[in-house]
Coordinates of C-alpha atoms and ligand atoms in Angstrom, one line a residue:
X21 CA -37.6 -10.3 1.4
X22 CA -37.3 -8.1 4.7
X23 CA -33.9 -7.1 3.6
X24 CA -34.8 -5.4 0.4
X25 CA -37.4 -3.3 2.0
X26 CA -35.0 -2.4 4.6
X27 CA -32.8 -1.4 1.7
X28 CA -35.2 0.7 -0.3
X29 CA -36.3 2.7 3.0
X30 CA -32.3 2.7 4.0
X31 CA -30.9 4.3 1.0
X32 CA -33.2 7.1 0.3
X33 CA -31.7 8.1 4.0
X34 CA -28.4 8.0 1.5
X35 CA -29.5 10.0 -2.1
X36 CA -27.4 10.2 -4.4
X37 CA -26.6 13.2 -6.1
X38 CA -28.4 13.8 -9.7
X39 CA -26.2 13.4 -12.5
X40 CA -23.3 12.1 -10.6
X41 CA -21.0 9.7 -11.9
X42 CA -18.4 7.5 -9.8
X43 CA -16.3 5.0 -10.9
X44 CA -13.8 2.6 -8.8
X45 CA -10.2 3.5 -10.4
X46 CA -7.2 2.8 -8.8
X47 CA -7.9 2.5 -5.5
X48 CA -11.4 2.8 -4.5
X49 CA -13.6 5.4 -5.5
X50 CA -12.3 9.2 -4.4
X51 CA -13.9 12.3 -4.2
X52 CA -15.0 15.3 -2.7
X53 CA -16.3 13.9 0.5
X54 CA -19.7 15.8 -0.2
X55 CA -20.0 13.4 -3.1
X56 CA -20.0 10.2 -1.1
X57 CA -22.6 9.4 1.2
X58 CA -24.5 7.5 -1.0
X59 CA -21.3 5.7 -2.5
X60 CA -20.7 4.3 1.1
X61 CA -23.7 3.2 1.8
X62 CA -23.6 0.9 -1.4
X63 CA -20.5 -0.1 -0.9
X64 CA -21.5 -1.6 2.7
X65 CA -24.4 -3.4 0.6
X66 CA -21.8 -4.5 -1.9
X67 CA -19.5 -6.1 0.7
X68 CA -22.5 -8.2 2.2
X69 CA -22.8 -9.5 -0.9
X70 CA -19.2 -10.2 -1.3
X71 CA -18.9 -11.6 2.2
X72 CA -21.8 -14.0 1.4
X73 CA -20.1 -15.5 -2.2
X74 CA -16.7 -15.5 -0.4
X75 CA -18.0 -16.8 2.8
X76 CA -15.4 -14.8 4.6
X77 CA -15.4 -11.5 6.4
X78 CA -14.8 -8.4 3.9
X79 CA -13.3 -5.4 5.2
X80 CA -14.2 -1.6 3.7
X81 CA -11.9 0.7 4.7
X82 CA -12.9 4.7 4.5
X83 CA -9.7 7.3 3.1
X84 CA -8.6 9.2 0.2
X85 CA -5.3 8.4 1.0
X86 CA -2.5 10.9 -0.2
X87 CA -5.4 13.3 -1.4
X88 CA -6.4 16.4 0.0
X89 CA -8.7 16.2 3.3
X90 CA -11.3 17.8 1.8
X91 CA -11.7 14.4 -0.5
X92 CA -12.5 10.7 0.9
X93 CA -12.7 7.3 -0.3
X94 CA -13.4 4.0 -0.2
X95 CA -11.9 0.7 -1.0
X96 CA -13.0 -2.9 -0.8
X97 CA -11.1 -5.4 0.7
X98 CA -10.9 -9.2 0.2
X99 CA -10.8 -12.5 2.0
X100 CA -7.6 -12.7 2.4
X101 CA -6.5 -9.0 3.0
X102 CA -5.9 -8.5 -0.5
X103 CA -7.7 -6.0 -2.7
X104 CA -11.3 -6.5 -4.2
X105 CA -11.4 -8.7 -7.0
X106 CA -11.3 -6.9 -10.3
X107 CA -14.1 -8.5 -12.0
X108 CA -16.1 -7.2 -8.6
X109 CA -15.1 -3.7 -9.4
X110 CA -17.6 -3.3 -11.9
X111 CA -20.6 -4.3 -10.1
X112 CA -19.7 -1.1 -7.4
X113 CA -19.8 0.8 -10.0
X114 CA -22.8 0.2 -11.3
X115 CA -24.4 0.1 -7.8
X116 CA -22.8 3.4 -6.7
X117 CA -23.9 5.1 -10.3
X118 CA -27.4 3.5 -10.3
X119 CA -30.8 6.0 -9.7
X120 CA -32.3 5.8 -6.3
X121 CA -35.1 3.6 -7.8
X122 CA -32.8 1.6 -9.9
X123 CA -30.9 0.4 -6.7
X124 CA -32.9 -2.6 -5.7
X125 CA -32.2 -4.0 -9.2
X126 CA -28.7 -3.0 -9.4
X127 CA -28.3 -5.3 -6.4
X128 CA -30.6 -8.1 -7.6
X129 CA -28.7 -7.9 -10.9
X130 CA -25.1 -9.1 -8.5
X131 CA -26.9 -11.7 -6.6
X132 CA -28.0 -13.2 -9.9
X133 CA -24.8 -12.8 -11.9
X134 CA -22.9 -14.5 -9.1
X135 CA -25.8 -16.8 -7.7
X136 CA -25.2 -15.7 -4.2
X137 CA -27.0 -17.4 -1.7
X138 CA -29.0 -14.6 0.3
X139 CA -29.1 -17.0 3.5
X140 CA -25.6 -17.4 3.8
X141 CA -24.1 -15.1 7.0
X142 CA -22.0 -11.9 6.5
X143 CA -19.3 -10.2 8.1
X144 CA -17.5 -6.7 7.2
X145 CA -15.0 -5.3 9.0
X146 CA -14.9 -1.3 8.5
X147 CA -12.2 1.3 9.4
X148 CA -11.5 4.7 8.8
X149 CA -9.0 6.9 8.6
X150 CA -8.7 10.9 10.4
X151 CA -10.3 13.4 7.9
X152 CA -12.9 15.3 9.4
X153 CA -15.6 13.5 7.1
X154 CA -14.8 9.6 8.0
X155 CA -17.0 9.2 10.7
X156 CA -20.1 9.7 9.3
X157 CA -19.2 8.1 5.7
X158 CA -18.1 4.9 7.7
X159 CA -21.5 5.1 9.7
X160 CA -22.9 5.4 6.1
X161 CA -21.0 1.9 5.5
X162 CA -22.4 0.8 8.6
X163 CA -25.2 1.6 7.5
X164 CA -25.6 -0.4 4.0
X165 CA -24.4 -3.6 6.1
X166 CA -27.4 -3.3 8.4
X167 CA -29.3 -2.9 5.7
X168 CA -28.8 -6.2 3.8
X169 CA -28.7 -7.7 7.2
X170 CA -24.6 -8.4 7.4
X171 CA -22.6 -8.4 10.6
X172 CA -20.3 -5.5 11.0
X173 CA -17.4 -4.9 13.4
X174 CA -16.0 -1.4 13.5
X175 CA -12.3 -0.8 14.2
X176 CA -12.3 2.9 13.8
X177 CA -9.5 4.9 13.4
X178 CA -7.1 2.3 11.7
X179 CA -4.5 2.5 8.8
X180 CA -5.2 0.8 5.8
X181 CA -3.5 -1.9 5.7
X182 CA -3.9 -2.9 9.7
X183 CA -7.8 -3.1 8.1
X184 CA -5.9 -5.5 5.3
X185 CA -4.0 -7.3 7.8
X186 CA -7.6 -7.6 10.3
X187 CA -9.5 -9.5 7.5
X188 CA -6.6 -11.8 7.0
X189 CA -5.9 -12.8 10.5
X190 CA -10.0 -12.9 10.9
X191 CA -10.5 -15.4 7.5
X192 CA -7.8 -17.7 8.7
X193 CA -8.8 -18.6 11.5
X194 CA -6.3 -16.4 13.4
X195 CA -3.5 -18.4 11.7
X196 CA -1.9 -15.3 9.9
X197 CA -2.3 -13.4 13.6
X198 CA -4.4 -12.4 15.9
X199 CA -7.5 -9.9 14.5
X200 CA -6.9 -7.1 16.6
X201 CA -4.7 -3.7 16.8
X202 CA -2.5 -4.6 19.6
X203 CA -2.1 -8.1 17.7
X204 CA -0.8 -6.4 15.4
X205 CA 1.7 -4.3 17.0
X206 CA 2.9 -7.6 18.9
X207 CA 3.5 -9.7 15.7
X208 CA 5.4 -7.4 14.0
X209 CA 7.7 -5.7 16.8
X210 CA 8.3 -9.2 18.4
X211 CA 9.9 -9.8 14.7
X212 CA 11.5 -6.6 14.6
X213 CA 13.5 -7.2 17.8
X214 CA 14.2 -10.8 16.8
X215 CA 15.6 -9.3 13.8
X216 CA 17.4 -6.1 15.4
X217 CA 19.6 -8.8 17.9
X218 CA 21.4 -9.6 15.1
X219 CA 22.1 -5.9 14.3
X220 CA 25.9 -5.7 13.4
X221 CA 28.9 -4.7 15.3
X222 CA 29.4 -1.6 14.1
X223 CA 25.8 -0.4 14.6
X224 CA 25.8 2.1 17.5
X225 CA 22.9 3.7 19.4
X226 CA 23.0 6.6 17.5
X227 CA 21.7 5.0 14.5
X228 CA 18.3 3.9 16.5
X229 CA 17.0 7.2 15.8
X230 CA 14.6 7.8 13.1
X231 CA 12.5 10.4 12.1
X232 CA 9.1 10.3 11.2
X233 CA 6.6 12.6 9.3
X234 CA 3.1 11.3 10.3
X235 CA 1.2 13.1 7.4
X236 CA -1.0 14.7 9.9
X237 CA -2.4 11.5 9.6
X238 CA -3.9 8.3 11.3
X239 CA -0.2 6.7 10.1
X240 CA 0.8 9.2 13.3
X241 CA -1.4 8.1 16.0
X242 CA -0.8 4.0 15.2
X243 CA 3.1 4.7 15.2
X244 CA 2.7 6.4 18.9
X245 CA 0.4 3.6 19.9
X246 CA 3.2 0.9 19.1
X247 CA 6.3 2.9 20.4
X248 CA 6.3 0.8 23.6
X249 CA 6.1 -2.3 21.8
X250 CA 9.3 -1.4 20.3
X251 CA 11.2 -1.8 24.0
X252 CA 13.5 1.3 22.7
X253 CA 15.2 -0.8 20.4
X254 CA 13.9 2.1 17.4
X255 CA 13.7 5.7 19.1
X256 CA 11.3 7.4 16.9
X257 CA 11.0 11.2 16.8
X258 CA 7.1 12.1 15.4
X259 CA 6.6 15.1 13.0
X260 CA 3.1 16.1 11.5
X261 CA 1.1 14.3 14.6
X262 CA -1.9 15.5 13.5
X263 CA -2.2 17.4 16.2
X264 CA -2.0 21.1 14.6
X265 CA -1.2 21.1 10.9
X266 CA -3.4 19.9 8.0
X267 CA -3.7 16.0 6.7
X268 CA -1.1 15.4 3.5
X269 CA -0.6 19.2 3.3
X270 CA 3.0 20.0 2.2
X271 CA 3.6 16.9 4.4
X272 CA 3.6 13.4 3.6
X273 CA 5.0 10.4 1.7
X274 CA 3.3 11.7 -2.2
X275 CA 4.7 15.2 -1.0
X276 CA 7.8 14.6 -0.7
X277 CA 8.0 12.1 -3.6
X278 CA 6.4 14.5 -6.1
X279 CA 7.8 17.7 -5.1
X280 CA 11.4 16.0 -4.2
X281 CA 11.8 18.5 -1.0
X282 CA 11.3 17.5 2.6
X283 CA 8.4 17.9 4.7
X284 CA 7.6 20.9 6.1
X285 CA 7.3 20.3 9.8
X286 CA 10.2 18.3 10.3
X287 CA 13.6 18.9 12.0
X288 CA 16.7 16.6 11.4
X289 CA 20.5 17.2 11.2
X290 CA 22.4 16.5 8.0
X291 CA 22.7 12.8 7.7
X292 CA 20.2 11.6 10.2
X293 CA 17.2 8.9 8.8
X294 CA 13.8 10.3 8.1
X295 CA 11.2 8.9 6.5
X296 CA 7.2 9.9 5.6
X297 CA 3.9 8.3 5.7
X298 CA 1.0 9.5 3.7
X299 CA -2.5 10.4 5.0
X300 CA -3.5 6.4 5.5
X301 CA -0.1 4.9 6.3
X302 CA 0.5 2.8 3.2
X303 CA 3.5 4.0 1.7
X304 CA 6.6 5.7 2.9
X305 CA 9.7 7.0 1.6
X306 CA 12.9 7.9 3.1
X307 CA 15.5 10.8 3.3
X308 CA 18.1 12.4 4.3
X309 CA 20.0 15.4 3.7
X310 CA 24.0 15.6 3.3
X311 CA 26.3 18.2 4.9
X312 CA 25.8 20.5 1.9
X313 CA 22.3 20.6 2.7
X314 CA 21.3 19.2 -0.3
X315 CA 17.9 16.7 -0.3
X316 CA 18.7 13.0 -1.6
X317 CA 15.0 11.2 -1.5
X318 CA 15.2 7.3 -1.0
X319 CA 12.0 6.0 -2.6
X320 CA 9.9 3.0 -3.3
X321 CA 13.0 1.8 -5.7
X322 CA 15.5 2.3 -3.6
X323 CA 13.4 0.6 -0.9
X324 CA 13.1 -3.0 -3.2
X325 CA 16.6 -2.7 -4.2
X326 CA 17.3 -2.8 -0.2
X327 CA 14.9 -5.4 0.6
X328 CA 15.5 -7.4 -2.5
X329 CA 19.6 -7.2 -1.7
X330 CA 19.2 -8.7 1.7
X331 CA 16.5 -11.5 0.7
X332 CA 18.9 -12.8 -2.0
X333 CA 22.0 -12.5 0.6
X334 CA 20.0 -14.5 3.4
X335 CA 18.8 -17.2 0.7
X336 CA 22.2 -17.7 -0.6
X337 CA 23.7 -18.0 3.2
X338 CA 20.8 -20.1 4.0
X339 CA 21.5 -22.4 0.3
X340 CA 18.0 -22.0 -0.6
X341 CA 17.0 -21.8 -3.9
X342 CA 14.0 -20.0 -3.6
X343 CA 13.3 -17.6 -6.8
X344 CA 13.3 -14.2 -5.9
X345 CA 11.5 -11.3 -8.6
X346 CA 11.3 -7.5 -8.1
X347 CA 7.6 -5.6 -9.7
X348 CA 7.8 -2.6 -10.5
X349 CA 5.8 0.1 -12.3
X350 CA 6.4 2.7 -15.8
X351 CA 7.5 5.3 -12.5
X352 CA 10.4 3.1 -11.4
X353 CA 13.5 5.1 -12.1
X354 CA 15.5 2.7 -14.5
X355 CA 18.3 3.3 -13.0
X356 CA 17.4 1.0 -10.3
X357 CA 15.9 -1.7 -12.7
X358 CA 19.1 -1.2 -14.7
X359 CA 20.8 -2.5 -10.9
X360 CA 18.3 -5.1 -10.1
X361 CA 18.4 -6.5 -13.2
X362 CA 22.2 -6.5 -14.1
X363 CA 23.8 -6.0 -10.7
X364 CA 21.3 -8.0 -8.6
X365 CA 20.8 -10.6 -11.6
X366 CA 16.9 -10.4 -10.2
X367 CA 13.8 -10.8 -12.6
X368 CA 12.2 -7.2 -13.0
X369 CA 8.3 -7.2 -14.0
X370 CA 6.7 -3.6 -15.3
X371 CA 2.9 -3.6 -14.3
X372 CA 0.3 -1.0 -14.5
X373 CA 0.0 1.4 -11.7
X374 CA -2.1 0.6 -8.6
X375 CA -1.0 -2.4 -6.3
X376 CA -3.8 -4.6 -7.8
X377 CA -1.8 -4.9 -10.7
X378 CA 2.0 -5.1 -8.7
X379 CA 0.0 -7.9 -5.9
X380 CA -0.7 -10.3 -8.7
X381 CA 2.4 -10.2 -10.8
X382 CA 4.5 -10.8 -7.5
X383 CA 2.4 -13.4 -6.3
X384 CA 3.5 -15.9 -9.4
X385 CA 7.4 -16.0 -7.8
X386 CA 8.5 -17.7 -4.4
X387 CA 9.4 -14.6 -3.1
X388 CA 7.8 -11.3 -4.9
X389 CA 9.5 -7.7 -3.4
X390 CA 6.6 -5.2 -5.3
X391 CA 6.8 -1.7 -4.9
X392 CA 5.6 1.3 -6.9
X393 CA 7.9 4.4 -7.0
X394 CA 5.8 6.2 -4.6
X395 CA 6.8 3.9 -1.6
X396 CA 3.6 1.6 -2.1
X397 CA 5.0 -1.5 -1.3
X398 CA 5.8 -4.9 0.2
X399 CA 7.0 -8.8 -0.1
X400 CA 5.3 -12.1 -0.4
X401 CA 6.0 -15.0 0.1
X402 CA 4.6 -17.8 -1.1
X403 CA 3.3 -20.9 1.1
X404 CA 6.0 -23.5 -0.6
X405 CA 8.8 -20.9 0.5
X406 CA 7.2 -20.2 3.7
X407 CA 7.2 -24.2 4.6
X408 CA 10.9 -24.5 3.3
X409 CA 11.9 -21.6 5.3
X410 CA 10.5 -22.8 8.2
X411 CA 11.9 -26.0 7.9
X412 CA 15.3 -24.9 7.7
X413 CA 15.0 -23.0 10.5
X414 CA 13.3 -25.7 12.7
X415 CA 15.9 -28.4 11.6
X416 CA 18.1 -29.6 14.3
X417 CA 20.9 -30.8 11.8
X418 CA 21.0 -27.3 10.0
X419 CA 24.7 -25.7 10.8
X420 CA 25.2 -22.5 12.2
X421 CA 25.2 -20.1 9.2
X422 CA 22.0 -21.7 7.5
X423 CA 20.5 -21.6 10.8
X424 CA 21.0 -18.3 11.5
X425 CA 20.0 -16.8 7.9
X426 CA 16.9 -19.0 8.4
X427 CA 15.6 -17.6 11.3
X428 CA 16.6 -14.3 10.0
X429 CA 14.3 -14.8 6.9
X430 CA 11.8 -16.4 9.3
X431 CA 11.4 -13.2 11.2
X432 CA 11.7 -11.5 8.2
X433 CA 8.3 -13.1 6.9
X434 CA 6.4 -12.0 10.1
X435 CA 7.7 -8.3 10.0
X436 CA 5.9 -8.2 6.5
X437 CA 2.2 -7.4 6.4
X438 CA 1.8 -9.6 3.2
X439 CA -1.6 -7.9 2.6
X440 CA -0.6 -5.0 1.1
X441 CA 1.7 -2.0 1.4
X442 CA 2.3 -1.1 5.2
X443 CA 3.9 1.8 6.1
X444 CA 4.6 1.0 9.3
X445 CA 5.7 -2.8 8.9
X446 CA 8.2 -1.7 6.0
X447 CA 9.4 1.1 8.4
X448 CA 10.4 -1.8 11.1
X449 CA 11.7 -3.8 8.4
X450 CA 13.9 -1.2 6.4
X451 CA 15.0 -0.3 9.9
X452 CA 16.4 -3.8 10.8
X453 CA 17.8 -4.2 7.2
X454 CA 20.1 -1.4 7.9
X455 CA 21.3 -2.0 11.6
X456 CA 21.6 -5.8 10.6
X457 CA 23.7 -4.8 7.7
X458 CA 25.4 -2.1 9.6
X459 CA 24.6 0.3 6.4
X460 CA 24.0 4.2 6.7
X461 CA 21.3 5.4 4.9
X462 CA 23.8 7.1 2.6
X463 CA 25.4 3.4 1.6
X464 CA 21.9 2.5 1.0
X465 CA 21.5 5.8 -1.1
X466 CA 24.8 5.0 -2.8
X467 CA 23.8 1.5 -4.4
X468 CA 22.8 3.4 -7.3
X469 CA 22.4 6.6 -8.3
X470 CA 19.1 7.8 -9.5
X471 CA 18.7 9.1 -13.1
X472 CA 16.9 12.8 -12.8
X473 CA 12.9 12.4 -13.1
X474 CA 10.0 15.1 -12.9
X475 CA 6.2 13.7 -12.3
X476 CA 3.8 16.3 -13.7
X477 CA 0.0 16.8 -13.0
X478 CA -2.5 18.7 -15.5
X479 CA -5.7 19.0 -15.5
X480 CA -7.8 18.0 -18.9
X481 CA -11.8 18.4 -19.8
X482 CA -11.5 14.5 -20.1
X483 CA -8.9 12.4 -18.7
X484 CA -10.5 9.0 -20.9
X485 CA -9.6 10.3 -24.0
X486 CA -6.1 9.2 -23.3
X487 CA -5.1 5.0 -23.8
X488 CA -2.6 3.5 -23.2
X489 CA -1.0 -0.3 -23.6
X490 CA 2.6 -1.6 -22.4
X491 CA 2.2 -1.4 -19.0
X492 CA 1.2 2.2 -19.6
X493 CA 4.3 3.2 -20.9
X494 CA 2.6 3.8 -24.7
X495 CA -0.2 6.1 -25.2
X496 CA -2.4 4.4 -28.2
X497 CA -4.9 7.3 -28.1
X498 CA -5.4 10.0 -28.9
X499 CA -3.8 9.8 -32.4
X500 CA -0.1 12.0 -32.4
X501 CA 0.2 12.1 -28.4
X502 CA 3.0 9.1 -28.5
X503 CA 4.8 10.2 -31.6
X504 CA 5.4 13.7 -29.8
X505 CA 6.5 12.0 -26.8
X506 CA 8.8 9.9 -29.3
X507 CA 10.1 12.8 -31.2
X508 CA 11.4 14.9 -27.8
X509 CA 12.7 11.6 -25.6
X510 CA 15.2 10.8 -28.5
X511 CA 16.6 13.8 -28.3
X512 CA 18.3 12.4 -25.1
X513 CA 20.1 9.5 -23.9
X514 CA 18.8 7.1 -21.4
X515 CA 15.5 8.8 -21.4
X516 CA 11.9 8.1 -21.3
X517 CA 8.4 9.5 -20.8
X518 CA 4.6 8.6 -20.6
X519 CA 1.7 10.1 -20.1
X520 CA -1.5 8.5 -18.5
X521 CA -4.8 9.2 -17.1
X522 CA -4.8 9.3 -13.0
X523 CA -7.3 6.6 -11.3
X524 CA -7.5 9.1 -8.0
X525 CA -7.9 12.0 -9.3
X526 CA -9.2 14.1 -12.2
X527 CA -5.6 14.6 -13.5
X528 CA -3.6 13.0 -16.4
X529 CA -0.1 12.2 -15.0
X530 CA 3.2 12.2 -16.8
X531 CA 6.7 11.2 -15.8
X532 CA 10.3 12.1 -18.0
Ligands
GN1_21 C1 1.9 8.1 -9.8 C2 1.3 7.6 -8.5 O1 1.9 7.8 -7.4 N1 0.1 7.0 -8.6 C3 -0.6 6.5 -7.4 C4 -2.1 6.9 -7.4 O2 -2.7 6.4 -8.5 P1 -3.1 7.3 -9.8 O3 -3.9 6.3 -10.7 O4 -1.8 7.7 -10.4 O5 -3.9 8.5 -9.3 O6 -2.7 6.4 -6.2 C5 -2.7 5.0 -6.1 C6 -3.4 4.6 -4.8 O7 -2.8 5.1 -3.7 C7 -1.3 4.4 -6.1 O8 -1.3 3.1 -6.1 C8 -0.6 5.0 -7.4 O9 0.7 4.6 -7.4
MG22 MG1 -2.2 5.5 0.7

């Protein structure tokens, strides 16, 4: 076939490196961008072929994320803005790890395994976000699309999960919104100032100020782009714009969550809101710090303990009996599953790290709040509580109260990019949460009070050798690494630690 030739004579445009080995972890492959070329390419072959099993429009989206600029990345994305299907992330492995003359059969061996149907039409959507190496690894992706003959529309500079929220909006028919940036923006600051009119009495102007640390990243330039969407009803003050200091350096959402110390870069007085992105907008974490000058970090748990709070408030007022579970990962501090599950009377789940894992676990509840400690994070809903919400709210006999809480959760649902973690749509959300409940950001902080963690990095010779089972909060290899951990946590009360192998970076991570 055509196709295949154009493939052979494409790719050696794309070598891979000898001896290199790549494998999709957590999120994507990740790398020094030097490393990736090839990888790219593939991975634009590899969404043809997804697009054409799916028959839906697959979106590849080029970042490393929180990692340094000199890295990049790449992660698949699926039908319905969710990420690649795990049984796929095998197959991009062995395409992005096979020899140059191997390729062909690499790719012959996923059409046969999955009996695609080469005919079949293809679509990819690809974005990127700033590092200095994005636009030509997302030509590369352009590229590998050509090659297999797929359709490919190109949204550029993009966050990750506007990509996410792109291929939704595309594979349903425009249903879940409209496919495009400003679409975007409309959808969700429409719902944010629907929500923000029911901000409470004692909210004053003052608290429409927030500060935000951009990362140096593209989470900066999308947050300008939709400040006049936001009809002044959220007066955002940007830090880290990009436009001097360095992507995710000392800045940033894993920054500040790691290192438990603000951004540099950013000014605001004691007690004022601020709140970072990392380098492709899809976490944040918040902050603030008190009159003694001292830091206190609201992150990704205090986050679904907020949201979660105000979902089951709104349900109760609204007298729906929707169920209503919190996912979490081994970083959640337990002090705020300790709350959520005893306080909040909410069903906690522990998955494995990487939203993969979180996404599928929330999707079995009506309403699922995930978020990973890091500020990775959002809600879903599923379509039974969607109809019954909308119901409600449509219903001319509801009364008053119901109605109200209704529409409130209404709005709620189209705030929330139910893709995937959104920076920028839990921002606007978080935002309304507070002014609606009339709540400082040092109430929020005060619903519980975090017990004192530490996340460490070290570099190994070989990250593999480590195994681990219970959600990865047991190491089962190698043989005398658990019982250590055992022997120094029960020297303490209410602790815990665990130690696993990163899937970003070459690092093993540990938490106590
Ligand atoms: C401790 C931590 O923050 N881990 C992060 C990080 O994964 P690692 O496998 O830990 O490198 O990057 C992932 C992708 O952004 C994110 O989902 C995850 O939570
Ligand atoms: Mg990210």
């Amino acid at each position: 076939m055509a196709h295949f030739q154009d493939v052979s004579k494409q790719s050696s445009l794309h070598p891979k490196p000898a001896e290199l080995v790549s494998q999709y972890g957590t999120a994507g492959f990740r790398a020094n961008a030097k490393l990736l070329d090839h990888i790219m390419f593939r991975m634009g072959l590899l969404a043809v072929l997804r697009s054409k099993k799916t028959k839906a429009t697959i979106g590849v989206m080029v970042t490393a994320s929180h990692n340094p600029e000199e890295d990049n990345g790449v992660k698949l994305i699926d039908p319905m803005g969710e990420m690649l299907l795990q049984t796929w992330e095998s197959y991009a492995t062995q395409l992005a790890n096979a020899e140059q003359e191997d390729l062909l059969t690499a790719l012959k061996d996923v059409i046969e395994k999955e009996a695609i149907n080469m005919s079949q039409e293809a679509t990819v959507f690809v974005g990127k976000d700033t590092r200095s190496s994005s636009s030509s690894l997302s030509q590369a992706v352009l590229d590998g699309v050509s090659a297999l003959g797929g359709h490919s529309k190109d949204y550029g500079l993009v966050t990750t999960p506007q990509l996410h929220y792109m291929v939704r909006c595309q594979n349903t028919q425009g249903q879940y919104g409209e496919a495009t940036v400003e679409g975007y923006y409309r959808k969700l600051c429409q719902a944010f100032i629907q929500l923000i009119k029911n901000k409470a009495s004692n909210c004053t102007d003052d608290q429409k100020h927030l500060s935000v640390d951009g990362a140096n990243g593209i989470g900066a330039l999308k947050v300008h782009e939709m400040e006049s969407h936001l009809k002044k009803e959220l007066l955002i003050s940007l830090f880290n714009d990009g436009s001097k200091g360095k992507l995710n350096y000392q800045c940033g959402a894993d920054f500040v969550k790691v290192q438990q110390k603000p951004p540099t870069g950013i000014e605001i007085n004691p007690g004022e809101r601020g709140c970072s992105f990392d380098g492709d907008a899809d976490r944040i974490v918040y902050y603030y710090t008190d009159s003694d000058g001292r830091f206190h970090l609201l992150d990704g748990d205090k986050i679904a303990t907020l949201i979660s709070t105000f979902l089951k408030e709104l349900l109760t007022q609204a007298g729906l009996d929707l169920k209503i579970a919190v996912v979490q990962t081994a970083y959640a501090n337990g002090s705020s599953t300790h709350y959520l599950e005893n306080t909040m009377k909410v069903t906690v789940r522990c998955t494995k790290t990487g939203v993969k894992h979180l996404h599928h676990a929330a999707q079995e509840f009506d309403i699922g709040v995930y978020f990973e400690a890091n500020g990775h994070g959002t809600v879903l809903f599923s379509e039974a509580a969607e109809e019954k919400i909308q119901q409600l709210a449509e219903n001319p006999s509801t009364d008053d109260e119901r109605k109200r809480a209704a529409l409130l959760l209404r709005n709620t649902v189209y705030v929330i990019n139910q893709t995937v973690g959104d920076a920028i749509s839990d921002m606007l959300l978080i935002e309304a949460i507070l002014a609606i409940k009339g709540m400082t950001i040092q109430q929020w902080d005060a619903m519980y009070t975090d017990l004192p963690n530490r996340q460490l990095k070290v570099k190994v010779s070989d990250r593999r050798v480590i195994d681990t089972t219970d959600a990865e909060r047991r190491a089962v290899s190698p043989a005398g690494l658990q019982e250590a951990i055992d022997s120094l946590v029960k020297k303490y009360r209410q602790a815990r630690s665990f130690v696993r192998p990163s899937g970003t970076e070459d690092v093993v991570k540990s938490l106590r």
